[in-house]
Short mmCIF file of C-alpha atoms and ligand atoms in Angstrom, two decimals:
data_model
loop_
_atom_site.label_atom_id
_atom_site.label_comp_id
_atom_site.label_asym_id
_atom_site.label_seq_id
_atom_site.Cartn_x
_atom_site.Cartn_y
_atom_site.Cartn_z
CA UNK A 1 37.98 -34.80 -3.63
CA UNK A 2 38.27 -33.52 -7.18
CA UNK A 3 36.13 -34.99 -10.00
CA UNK A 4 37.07 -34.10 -13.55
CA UNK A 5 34.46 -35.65 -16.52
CA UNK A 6 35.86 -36.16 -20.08
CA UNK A 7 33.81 -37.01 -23.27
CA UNK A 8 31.51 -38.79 -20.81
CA UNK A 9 29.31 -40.42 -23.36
CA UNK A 10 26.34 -42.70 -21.66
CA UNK A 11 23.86 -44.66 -23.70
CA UNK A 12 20.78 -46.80 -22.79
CA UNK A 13 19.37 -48.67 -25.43
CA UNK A 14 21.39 -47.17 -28.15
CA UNK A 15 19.66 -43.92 -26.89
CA UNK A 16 22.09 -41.11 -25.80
CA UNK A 17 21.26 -39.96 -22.04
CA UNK A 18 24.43 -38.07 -21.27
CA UNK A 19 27.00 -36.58 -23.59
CA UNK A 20 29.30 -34.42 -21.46
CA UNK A 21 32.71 -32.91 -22.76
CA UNK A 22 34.20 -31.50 -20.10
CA UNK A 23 32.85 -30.97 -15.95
CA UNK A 24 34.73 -30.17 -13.20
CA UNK A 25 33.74 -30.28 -10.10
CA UNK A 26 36.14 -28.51 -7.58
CA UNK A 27 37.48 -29.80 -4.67
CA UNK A 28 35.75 -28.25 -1.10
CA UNK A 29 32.66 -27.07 -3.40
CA UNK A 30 28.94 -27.82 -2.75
CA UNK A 31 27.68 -28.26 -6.64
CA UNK A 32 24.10 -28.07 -7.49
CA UNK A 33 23.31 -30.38 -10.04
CA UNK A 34 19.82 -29.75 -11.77
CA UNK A 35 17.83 -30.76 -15.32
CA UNK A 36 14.87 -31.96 -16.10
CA UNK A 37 13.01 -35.28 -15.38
CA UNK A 38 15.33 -37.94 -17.49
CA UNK A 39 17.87 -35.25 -18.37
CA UNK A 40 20.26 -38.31 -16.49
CA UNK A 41 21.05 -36.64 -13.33
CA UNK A 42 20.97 -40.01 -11.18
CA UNK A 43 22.48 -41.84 -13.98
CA UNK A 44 25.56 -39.21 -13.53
CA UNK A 45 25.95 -39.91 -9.91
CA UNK A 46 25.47 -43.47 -10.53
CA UNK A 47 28.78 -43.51 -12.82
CA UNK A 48 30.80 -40.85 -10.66
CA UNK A 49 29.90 -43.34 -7.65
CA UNK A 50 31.47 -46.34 -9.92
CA UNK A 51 28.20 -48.61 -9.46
CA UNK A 52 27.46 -47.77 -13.15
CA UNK A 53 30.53 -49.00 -15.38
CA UNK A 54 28.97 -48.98 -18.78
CA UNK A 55 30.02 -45.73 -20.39
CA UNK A 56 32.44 -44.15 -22.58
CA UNK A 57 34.35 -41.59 -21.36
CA UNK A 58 36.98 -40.73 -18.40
CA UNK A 59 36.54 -39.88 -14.92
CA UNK A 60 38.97 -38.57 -13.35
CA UNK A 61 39.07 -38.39 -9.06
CA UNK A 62 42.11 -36.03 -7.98
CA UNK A 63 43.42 -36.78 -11.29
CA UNK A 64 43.31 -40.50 -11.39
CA UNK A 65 40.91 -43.06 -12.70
CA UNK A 66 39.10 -44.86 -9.76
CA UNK A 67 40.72 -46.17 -7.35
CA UNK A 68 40.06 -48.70 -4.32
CA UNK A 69 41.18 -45.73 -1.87
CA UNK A 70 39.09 -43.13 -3.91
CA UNK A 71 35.92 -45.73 -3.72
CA UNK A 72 36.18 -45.93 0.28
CA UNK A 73 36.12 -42.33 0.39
CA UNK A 74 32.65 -41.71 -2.01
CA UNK A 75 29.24 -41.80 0.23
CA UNK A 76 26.22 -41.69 -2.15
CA UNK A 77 22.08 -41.29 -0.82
CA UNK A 78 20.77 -42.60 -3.51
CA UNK A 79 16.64 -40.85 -5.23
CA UNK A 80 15.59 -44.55 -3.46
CA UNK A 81 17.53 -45.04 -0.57
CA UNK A 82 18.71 -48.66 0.11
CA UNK A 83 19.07 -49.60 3.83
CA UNK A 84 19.27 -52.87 5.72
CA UNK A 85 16.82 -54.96 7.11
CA UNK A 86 18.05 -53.40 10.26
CA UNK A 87 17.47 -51.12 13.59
CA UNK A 88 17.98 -47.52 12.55
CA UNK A 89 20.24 -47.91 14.75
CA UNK A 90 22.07 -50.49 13.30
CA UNK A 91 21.96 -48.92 9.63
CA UNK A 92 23.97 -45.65 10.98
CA UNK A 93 26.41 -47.60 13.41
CA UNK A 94 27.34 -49.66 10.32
CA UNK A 95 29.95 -47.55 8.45
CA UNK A 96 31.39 -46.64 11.86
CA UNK A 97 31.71 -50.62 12.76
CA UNK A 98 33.63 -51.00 9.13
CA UNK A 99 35.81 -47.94 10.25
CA UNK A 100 37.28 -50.08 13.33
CA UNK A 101 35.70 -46.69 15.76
CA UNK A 102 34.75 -48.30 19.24
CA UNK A 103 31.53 -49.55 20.43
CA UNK A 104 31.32 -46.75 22.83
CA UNK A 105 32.35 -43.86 20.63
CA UNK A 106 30.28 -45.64 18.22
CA UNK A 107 27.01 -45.03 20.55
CA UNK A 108 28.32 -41.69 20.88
CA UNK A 109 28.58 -40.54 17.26
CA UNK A 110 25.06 -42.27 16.19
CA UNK A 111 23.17 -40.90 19.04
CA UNK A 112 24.58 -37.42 17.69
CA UNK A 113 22.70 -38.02 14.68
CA UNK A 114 19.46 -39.29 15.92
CA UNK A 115 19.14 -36.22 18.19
CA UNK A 116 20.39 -34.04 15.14
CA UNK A 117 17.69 -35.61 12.53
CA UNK A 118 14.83 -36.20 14.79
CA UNK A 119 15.73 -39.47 14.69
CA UNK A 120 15.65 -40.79 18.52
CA UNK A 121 11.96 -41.83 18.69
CA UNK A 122 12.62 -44.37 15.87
CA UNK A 123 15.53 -45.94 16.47
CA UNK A 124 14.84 -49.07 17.39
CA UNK A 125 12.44 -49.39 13.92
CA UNK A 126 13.45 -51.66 10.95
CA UNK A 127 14.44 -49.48 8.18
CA UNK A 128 12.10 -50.94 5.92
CA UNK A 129 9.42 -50.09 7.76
CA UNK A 130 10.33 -46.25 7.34
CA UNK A 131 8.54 -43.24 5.75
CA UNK A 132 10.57 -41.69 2.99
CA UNK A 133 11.65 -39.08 4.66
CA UNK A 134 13.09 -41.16 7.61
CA UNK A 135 14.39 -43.40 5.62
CA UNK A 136 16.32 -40.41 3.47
CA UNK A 137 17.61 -39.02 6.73
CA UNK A 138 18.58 -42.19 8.29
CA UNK A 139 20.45 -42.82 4.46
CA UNK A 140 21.99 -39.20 4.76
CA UNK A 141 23.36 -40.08 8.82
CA UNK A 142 25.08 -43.56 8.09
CA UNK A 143 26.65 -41.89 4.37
CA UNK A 144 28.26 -39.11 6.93
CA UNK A 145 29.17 -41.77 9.22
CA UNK A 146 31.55 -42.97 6.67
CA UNK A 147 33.17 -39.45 6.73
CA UNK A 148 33.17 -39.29 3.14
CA UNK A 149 35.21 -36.61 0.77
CA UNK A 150 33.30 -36.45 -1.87
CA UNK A 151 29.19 -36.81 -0.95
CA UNK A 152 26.73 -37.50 -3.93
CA UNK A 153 23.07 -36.38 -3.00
CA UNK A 154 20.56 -37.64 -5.33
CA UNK A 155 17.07 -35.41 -4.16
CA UNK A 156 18.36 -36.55 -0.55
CA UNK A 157 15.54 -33.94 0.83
CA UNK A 158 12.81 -34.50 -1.65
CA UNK A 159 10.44 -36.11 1.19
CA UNK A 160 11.57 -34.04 3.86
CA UNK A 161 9.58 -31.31 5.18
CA UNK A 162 11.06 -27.57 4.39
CA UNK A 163 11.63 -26.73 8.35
CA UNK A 164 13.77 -30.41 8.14
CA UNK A 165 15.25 -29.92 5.11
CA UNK A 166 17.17 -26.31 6.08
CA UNK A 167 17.87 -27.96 9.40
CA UNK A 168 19.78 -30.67 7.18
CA UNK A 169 21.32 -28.40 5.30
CA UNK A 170 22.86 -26.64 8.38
CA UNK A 171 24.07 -29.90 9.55
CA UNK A 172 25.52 -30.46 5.82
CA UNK A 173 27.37 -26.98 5.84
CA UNK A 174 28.88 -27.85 9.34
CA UNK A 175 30.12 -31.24 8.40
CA UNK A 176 31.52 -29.75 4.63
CA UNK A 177 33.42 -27.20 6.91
CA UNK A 178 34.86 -30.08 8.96
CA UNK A 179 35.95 -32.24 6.11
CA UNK A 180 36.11 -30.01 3.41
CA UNK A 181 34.46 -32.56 1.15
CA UNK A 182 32.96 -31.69 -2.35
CA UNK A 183 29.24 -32.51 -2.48
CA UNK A 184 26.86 -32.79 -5.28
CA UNK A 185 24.18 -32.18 -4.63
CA UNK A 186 20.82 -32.86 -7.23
CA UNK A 187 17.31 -31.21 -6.52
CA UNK A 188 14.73 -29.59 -8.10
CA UNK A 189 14.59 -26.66 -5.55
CA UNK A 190 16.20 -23.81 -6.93
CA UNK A 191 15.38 -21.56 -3.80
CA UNK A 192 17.30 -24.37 -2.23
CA UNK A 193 19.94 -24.44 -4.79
CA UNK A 194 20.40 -20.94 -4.16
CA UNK A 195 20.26 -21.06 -0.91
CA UNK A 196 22.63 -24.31 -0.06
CA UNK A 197 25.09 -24.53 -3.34
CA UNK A 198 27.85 -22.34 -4.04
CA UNK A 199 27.65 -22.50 -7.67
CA UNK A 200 25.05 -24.90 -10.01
CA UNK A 201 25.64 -27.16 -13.18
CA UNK A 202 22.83 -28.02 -15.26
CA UNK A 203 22.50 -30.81 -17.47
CA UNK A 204 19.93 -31.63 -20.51
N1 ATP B 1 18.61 -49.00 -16.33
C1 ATP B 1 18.03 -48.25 -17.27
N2 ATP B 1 17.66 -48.77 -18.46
C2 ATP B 1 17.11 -47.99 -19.43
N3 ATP B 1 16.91 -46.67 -19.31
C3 ATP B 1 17.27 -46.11 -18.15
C4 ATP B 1 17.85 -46.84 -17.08
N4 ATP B 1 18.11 -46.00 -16.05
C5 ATP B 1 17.69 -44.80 -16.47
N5 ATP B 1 17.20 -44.84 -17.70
C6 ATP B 1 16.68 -43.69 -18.49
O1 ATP B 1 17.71 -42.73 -18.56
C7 ATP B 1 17.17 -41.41 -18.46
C8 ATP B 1 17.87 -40.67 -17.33
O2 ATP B 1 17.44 -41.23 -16.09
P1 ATP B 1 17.88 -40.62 -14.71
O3 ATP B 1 17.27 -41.44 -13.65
O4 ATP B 1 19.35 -40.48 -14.69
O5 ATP B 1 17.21 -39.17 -14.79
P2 ATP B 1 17.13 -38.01 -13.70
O6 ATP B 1 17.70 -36.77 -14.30
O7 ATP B 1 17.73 -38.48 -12.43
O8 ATP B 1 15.54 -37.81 -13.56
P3 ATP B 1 14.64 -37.43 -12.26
O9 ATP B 1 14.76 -35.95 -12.09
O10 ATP B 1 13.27 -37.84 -12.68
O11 ATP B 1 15.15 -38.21 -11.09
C9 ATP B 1 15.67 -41.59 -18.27
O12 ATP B 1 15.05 -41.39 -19.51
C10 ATP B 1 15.50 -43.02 -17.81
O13 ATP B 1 14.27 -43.55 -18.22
MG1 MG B 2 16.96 -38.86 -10.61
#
């Protein structure tokens, strides 16, 4: 999916946290969004996601304002992941149930990403129970589950040790060469900007 931002103009408090004229991001591109602490990189994701309405500005996804079909398409990990008060199990299986797949192939395609995150040993564990790390990977597995186009990764491997982190970003890079999905992806790491972004936006 294709995300165009226009005069994007984002206030809290009368005080100005984004004012962006023009962003693209290109369709089938990994983007590397970076700035500093409060320079509004969550709050960015937050409106592209359409959970945060209050701006001024235009968004534009594949050249249309948002849609219902563009919506259904749009997985977001958000800096504090939110799961249910659910199995592991249960949390990743849950986009799959919405998508109509199977119970079997359903078993199938979760137990693909338990073995892929390191996931197996926990999960049969309620997800608030979880570490931050587990509970950013088990976030990351049921977003992919919803095989979305256009990915928004808020710090999604901020808690993860560097060994797991590349190991996601492998298993990113395989499933953005299946779908061809844009992804944006915010972190601090610029070794792992470098490393995992074809090009990088800043913002102030
Ligand atoms: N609901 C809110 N009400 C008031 N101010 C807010 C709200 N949400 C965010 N802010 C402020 O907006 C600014 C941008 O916040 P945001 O979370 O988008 O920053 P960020 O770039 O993601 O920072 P970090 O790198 O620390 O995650 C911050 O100064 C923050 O305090
Ligand atoms: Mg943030």
């Amino acid at each position: 999916m294709e995300v165009r931002i226009q005069k994007l103009l984002k206030k809290y408090n009368q005080k100005t946290i984004l004012d962006i004229l023009d962003m693209h991001f290109k369709e089938g591109t990994i983007i590397g969004l970076l700035g500093d602490n409060g320079a509004g990189k969550s709050t960015l994701l937050k409106i592209i996601s359409g959970i945060e309405k209050d701006y001024e500005g235009q968004i534009l996804y594949n050249g249309y304002p948002l849609k219902d079909c563009h919506k259904q398409r749009i997985g977001m990990v958000s800096q504090k992941p939110y799961l249910f008060k659910r199995s592991v199990f249960e949390n990743i299986e849950y986009p799959l149930k919405i998508r109509k797949i199977e119970k079997k192939k359903r078993k199938e395609i979760v137990d693909g990403y338990l073995r892929e995150m390191n996931l197996e040993a926990i999960k049969g564990q309620r997800a608030d129970t979880l570490s931050g790390g587990e509970a950013q990977k088990v976030a990351l597995a049921r977003a992919l589950a919803a095989a979305p186009k256009l990915l928004l990764l808020d710090e999604t491997t901020a808690n993860i040790h560097e060994e797991a982190a590349c190991a996601i970003e492998t298993q990113l890079k395989s499933y953005h060469e299946q779908m061809g999905c844009t992804i944006i992806f915010v972190t601090h790491n610029l070794t792992q900007a470098e490393r995992f972004c074809d090009e990088c936006v800043w913002i102030k």
